[in-house]
mmCIF file with all atom_site columns, C-alpha atoms in Angstrom:
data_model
loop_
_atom_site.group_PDB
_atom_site.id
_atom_site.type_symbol
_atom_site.label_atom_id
_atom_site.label_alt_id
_atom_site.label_comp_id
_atom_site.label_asym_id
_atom_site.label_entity_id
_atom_site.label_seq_id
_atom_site.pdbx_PDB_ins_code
_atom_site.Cartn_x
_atom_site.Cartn_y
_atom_site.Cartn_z
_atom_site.occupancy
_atom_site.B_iso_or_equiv
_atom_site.pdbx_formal_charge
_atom_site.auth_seq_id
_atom_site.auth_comp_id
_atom_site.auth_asym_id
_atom_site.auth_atom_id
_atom_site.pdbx_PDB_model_num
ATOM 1  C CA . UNK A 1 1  ? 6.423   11.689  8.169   1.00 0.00 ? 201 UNK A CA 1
ATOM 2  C CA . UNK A 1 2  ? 8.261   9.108   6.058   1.00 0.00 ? 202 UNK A CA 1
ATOM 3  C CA . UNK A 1 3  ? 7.625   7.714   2.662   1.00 0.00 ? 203 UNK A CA 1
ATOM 4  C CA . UNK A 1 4  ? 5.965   4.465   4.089   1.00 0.00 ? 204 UNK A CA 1
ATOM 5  C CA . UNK A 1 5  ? 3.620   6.562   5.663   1.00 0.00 ? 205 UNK A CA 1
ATOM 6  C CA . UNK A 1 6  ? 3.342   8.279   2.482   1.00 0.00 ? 206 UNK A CA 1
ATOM 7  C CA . UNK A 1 7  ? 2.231   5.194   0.510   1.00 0.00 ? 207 UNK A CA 1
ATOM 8  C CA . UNK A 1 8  ? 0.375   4.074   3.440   1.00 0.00 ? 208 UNK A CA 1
ATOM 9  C CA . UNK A 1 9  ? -1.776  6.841   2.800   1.00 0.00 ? 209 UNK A CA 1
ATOM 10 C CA . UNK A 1 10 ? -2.419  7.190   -0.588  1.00 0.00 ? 210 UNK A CA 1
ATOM 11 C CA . UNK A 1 11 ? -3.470  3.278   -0.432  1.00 0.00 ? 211 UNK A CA 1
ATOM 12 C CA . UNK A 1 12 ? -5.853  3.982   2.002   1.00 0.00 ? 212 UNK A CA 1
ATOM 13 C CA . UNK A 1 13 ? -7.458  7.172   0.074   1.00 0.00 ? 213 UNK A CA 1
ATOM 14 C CA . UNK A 1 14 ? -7.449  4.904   -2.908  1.00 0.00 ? 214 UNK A CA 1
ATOM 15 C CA . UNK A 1 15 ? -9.265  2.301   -1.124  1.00 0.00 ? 215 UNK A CA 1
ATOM 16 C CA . UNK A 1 16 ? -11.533 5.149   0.569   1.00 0.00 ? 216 UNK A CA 1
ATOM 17 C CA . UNK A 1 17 ? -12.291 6.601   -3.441  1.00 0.00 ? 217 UNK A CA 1
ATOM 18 C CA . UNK A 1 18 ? -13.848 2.934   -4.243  1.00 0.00 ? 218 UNK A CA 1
ATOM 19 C CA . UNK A 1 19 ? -16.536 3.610   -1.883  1.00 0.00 ? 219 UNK A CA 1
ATOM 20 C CA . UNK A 1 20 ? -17.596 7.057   -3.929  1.00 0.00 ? 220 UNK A CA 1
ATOM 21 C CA . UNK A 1 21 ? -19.168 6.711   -7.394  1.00 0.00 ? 221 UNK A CA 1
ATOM 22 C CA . UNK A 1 22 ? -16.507 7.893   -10.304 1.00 0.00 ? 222 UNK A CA 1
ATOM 23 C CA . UNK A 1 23 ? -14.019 9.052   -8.183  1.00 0.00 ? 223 UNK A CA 1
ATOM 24 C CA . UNK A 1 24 ? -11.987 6.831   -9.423  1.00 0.00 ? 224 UNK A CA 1
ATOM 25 C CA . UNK A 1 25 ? -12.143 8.231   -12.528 1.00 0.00 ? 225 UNK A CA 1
ATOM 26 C CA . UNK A 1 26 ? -11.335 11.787  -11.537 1.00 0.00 ? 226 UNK A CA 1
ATOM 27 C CA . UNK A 1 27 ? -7.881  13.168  -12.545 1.00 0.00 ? 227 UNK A CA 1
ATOM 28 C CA . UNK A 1 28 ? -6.843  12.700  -8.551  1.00 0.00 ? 228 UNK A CA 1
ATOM 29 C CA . UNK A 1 29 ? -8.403  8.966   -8.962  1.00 0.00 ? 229 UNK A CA 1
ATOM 30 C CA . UNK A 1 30 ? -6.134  7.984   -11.794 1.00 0.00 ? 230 UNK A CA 1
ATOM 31 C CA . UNK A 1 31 ? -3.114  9.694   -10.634 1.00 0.00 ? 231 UNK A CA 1
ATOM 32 C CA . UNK A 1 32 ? -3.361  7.338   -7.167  1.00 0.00 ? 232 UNK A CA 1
ATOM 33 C CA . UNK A 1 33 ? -4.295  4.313   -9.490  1.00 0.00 ? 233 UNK A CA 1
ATOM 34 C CA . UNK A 1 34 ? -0.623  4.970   -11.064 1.00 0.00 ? 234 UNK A CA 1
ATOM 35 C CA . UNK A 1 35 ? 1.103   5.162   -7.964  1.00 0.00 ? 235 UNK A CA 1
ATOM 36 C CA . UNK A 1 36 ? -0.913  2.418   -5.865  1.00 0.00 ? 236 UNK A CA 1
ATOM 37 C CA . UNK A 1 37 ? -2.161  -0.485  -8.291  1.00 0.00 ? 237 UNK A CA 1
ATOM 38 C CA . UNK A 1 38 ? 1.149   -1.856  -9.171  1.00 0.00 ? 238 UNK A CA 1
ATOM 39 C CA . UNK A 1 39 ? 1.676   -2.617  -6.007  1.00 0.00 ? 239 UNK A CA 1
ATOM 40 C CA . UNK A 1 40 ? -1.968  -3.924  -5.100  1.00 0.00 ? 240 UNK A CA 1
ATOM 41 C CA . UNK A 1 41 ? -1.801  -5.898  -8.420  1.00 0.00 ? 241 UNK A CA 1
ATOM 42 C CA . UNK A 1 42 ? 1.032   -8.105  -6.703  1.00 0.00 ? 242 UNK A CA 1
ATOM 43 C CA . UNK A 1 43 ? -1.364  -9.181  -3.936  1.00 0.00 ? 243 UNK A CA 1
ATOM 44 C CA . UNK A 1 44 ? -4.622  -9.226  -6.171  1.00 0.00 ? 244 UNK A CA 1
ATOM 45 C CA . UNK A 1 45 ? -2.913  -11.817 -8.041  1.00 0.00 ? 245 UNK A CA 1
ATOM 46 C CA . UNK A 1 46 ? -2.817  -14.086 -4.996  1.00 0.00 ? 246 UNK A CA 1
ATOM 47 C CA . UNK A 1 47 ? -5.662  -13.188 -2.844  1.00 0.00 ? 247 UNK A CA 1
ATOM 48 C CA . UNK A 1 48 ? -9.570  -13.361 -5.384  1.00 0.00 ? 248 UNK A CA 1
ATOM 49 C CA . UNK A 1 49 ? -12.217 -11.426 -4.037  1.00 0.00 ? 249 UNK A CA 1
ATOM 50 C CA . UNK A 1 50 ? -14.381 -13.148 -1.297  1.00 0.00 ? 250 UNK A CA 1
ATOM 51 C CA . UNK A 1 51 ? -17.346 -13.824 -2.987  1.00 0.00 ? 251 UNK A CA 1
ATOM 52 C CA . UNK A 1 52 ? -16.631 -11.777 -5.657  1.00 0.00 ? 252 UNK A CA 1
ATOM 53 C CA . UNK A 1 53 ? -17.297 -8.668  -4.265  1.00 0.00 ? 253 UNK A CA 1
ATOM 54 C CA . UNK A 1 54 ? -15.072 -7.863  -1.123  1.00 0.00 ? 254 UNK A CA 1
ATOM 55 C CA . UNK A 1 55 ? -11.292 -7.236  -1.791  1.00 0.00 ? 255 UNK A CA 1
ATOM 56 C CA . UNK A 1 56 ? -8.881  -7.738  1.064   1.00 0.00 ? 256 UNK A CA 1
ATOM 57 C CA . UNK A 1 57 ? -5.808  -7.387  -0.981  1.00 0.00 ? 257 UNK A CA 1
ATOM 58 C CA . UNK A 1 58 ? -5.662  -3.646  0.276   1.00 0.00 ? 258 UNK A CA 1
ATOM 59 C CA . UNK A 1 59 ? -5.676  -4.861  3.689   1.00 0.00 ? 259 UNK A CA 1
ATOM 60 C CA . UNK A 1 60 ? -2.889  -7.332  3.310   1.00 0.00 ? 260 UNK A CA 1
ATOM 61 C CA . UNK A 1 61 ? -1.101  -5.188  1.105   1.00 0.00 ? 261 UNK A CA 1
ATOM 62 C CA . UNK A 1 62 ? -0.693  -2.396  4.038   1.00 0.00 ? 262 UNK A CA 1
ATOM 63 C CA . UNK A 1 63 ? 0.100   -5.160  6.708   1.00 0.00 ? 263 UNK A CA 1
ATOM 64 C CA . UNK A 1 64 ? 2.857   -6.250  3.761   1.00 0.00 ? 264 UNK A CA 1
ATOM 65 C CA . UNK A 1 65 ? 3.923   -2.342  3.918   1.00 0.00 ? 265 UNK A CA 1
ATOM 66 C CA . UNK A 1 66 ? 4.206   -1.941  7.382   1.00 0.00 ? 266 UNK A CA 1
ATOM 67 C CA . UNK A 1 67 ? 6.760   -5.337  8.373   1.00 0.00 ? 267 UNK A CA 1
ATOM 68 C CA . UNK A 1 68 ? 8.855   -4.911  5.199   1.00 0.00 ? 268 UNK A CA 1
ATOM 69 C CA . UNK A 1 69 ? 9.404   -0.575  6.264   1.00 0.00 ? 269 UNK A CA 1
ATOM 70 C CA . UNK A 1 70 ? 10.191  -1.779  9.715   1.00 0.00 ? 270 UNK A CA 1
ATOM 71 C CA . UNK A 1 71 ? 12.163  -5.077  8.279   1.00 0.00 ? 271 UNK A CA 1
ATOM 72 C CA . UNK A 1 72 ? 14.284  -2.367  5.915   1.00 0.00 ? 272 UNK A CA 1
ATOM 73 C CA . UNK A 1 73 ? 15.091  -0.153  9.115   1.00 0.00 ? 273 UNK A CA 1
ATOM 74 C CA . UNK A 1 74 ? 15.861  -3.085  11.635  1.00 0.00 ? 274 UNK A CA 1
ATOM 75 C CA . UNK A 1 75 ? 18.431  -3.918  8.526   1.00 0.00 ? 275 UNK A CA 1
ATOM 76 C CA . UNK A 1 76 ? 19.768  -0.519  8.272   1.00 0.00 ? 276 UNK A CA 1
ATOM 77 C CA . UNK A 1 77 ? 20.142  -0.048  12.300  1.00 0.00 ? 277 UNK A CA 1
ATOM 78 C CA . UNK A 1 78 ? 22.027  -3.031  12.138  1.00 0.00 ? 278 UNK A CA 1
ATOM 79 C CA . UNK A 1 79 ? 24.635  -2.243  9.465   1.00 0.00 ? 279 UNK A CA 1
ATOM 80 C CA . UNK A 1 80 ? 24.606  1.188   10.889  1.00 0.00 ? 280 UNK A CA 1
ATOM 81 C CA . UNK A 1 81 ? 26.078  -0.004  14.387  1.00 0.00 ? 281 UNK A CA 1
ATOM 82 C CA . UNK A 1 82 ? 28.552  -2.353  13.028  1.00 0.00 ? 282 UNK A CA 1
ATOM 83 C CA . UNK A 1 83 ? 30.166  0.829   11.750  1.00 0.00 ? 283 UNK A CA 1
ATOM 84 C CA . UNK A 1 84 ? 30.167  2.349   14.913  1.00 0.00 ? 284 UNK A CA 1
#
């Protein structure tokens, strides 16, 4: 397991804890909000709330995740083989 898939995770169990009243505000809660909402904020800042209620930011935000991991290893793969 790598550290996108990591962060992949802990976005989604964030996302999950909004669904479950104060769990959010549980130690476990506010140690994900420090890890995940700095990133989320970047895409909240772009993307308002669809009728003021539903948030796709997190959804975006792990599509975002996904292309720029595999972006960063296509980039690596191709440095590595000019060295070979």
């Amino acid at each position: 397991m790598n550290l996108q898939n990591v962060y992949y995770f802990l976005i989604v169990a964030y996302i999950l804890m909004s669904w479950l009243p104060n769990a959010r505000n549980s130690f476990i809660g506010e140690m994900l909000g420090k890890v995940v909402e700095p990133y989320l904020s970047i895409f909240r800042r772009f993307i308002p709330p669809i009728g003021g209620m539903l948030d796709i930011s997190p959804i975006l935000a792990l599509i975002a995740l996904r292309y720029v991991a595999l972006g960063i290893v296509a980039v690596l793969e191709f440095i590595a083989n000019l060295f070979v």
